[in-house]
Amino acid sequence: MTVRLFNTLTATVEDLVPADGRELRIYACGPTVYDYCHIGNFRTFLQMDVLRRFLRQQGYRLRHVMNVTDVDDKIIRNAAEAGLAIGAYTAKYEKAFFEDMEALGCERPEVVARATENIPEMIALVDRLAEKGLAYRTGDGSWYFRIAGFPGYGKLSKKDFTGLNDGARVDVDEYDKDSARDFALWKAAKPGEHFWDLNLGPGRPGWHIECSAMAMKYLGESIDLHAGGEDLMFPHHENEIAQSESASGKILSRHWMHVRFLLVEGRKMSKSEGNFFTLRDLLLKGHKASAIRFLLISVPYGHPLNFKQDGLIESANAVERLRTFAQRLRGGGFAEGRDAALEDLAQRTQESFREALANDLNTAEARAAIFEMARTANSAADAGSLRAGNVPAMLEALRQFDEIFCVLEDRDAEITRRALEWGQAEGRLDRAALQLQEELSLDEHRIEALVAEREQARRSRNFARSDEIRSHLAAKGILIEDTRDGVRWRRR
RNA sequence: GGCGCGGUACCCAAGUGGUAAGGGAGAGGUCUGCAAAACCUCCAUGCGUCGGUUCGAUCCCGACCCGCGCCUCCA
């Protein structure tokens, strides 16, 4: 099925098709590894994950490149403060980033490109621009891009730069630029700073050039899709377009996708507002990784997502409902035969799911289809009309759902344990986290033993003892359910 | 000031020119030793306000109110 996505460049929904008819070439802006990533960052990466998973499910072949920005002003500053080489400083955060991505169930893109490993390519690109008269050097040895030399500037963000914009907010530090809007391609090194000295003079790359150079290196001069958070639209992506298209004479990307912001309680997340959460913060508060993933992908990428911690509880409950349903189907015990209406439902669910995602990645509608199937199927199972022959198609619908949403398998306790280990090593465990650690320290054998003892008590109709065990476990976050097919336990 | 987005039930949140998906929470019920799970019923004559177009608008147009984002580093 052809996937349709809103294209920022044309402001319309368009088919996503590989230009070469074979492999879709995607470049997505990745993290700057100067700190732990926050959930706003992860909303974007998670939405990209949904996109790539769905594209592959629909038969697309992908070459998805994500950059890791491992040199910039903050990194240089923080590394110097920590007395570390920048590589040593960024290694820690890059590692944490991929651990977090793994915890959230994000697939690794086909190519992960580090800025510091592609400096020669960036320099070559600046050279090309200089040859065309679009890059110039200022008194301090920095290189800038001449925006006046690129007529299309502003076409992505729909900004008009033809007027007299200079002067509105002039950057006083950069007085010798030709125009206040001109942006840095190469920043001259200040004393004591890390620098590369090839043929542009000692310095380091400007932010935008890395993406232009790496997209070109790994995907070619013209790609199918370029994506990132909405804040990157301007100036970052606009500047990439200016650099790449000036150098190559070709369109950088035919399609542009921007993930809208995640807001916290209706406001933009920022450290100064105190509404700033990293993934690790949330895990240590006891939120499940699956709930975080489910919440962050449940609102379609084209809408802002209003994040609240209560939403995570709700999402955890919603995920649990689907897990319970899947378990029920797998548990079997249904009468032979096949109900035609339910067979039809399973097919329709698969179609609705696929169609919702193909329509500009409408994850909200896609998940609604699955919940509808779960409700009807549960109801039928209660009534006895769900037959063994209906199970495979329903499990297939769930499989297709989980290939994208990736929340049914329960890895939550393990992921939280890892976060707790990290928190302990970093001295970041507060009372709530210690309580959580205590709960998770109860191992499965011990739980199973207590559950068995409770079963024994129940059989001899010693309900006092049975309830005592149940409430003892409940206090440790373990919920026990007696079902027709025996006992089942799970963590709150 | 410029550009843009959004205001849908208690909360989160899709969506459509023909009368409001889904999830969570809540209330009542079925089942259960009791719970839990699951299911059933209830929970917006209503989709920011006011006009307009239309046989008909939450969805189109206009004005207004409110909230937010970008325009500077930022997913």
XYZ file of C-alpha atoms (C1' of nucleotides) in Angstrom, chain A residues 38 40-41 44 74 169 181 207 229 231-232 260-262 267-268 303 306 308 314 317-318 321 324 328 362 365 367-368 371 375 378 382 458 463 467 470 481-482, chain B residues 1-7 11-16 21-25 30-41 67-75:
78
model
C 14.023 14.270 26.916
C 10.080 15.642 23.466
C 13.100 14.417 21.559
C 10.094 12.719 17.206
C 27.360 23.146 24.060
C 17.145 41.403 15.412
C 20.636 36.259 8.224
C 25.459 23.060 12.731
C 11.032 18.101 14.740
C 11.473 23.490 15.315
C 14.075 22.362 12.814
C 4.889 18.679 16.004
C 5.979 19.484 19.510
C 5.245 17.606 22.642
C 3.355 24.454 27.560
C 6.558 23.942 25.737
C -0.741 17.345 15.970
C -0.206 17.469 25.327
C 0.639 14.780 31.332
C -4.044 5.841 31.221
C -4.036 0.684 31.409
C -4.816 0.766 27.717
C -6.104 -4.200 28.116
C -4.867 -9.228 28.384
C -6.894 -14.559 26.134
C -3.012 8.437 11.737
C -7.395 5.860 14.201
C -5.259 2.012 17.451
C -8.994 2.665 17.609
C -9.518 -1.586 20.418
C -14.052 -5.214 22.568
C -14.032 -10.200 24.086
C -17.890 -14.189 26.743
C -8.008 -21.431 48.169
C -9.877 -17.609 52.123
C -6.576 -12.958 50.766
C -3.021 -11.442 47.776
C -6.247 -12.596 39.044
C -8.119 -15.858 39.272
C 4.905 43.180 14.837
C 5.296 38.856 10.979
C 4.082 33.616 10.065
C 1.514 29.315 11.792
C -1.355 25.885 14.894
C -5.218 24.653 18.139
C -9.957 25.258 21.164
C -9.202 13.746 31.339
C -6.462 12.289 26.696
C -8.023 12.357 21.673
C -9.665 11.044 16.148
C -13.008 12.722 12.613
C -16.732 14.184 8.776
C -14.214 7.043 16.592
C -11.158 5.169 20.359
C -8.717 5.103 25.199
C -8.719 6.358 30.419
C -11.587 7.723 34.696
C -23.447 -9.735 34.999
C -19.625 -13.174 36.459
C -16.593 -14.438 41.013
C -15.751 -17.327 47.831
C -14.278 -12.102 47.654
C -11.578 -9.466 44.153
C -9.405 -8.684 39.429
C -10.098 -9.364 34.292
C -13.956 -9.457 30.672
C -18.755 -8.037 29.137
C -23.484 -4.999 29.316
C -25.819 -0.159 30.389
C -4.452 29.051 24.525
C 0.038 27.744 22.153
C 4.263 27.504 18.762
C 7.936 29.622 15.401
C 10.477 34.153 13.870
C 17.431 33.206 18.358
C 20.166 27.374 20.476
C 16.134 23.735 20.473
C 12.949 17.182 18.622
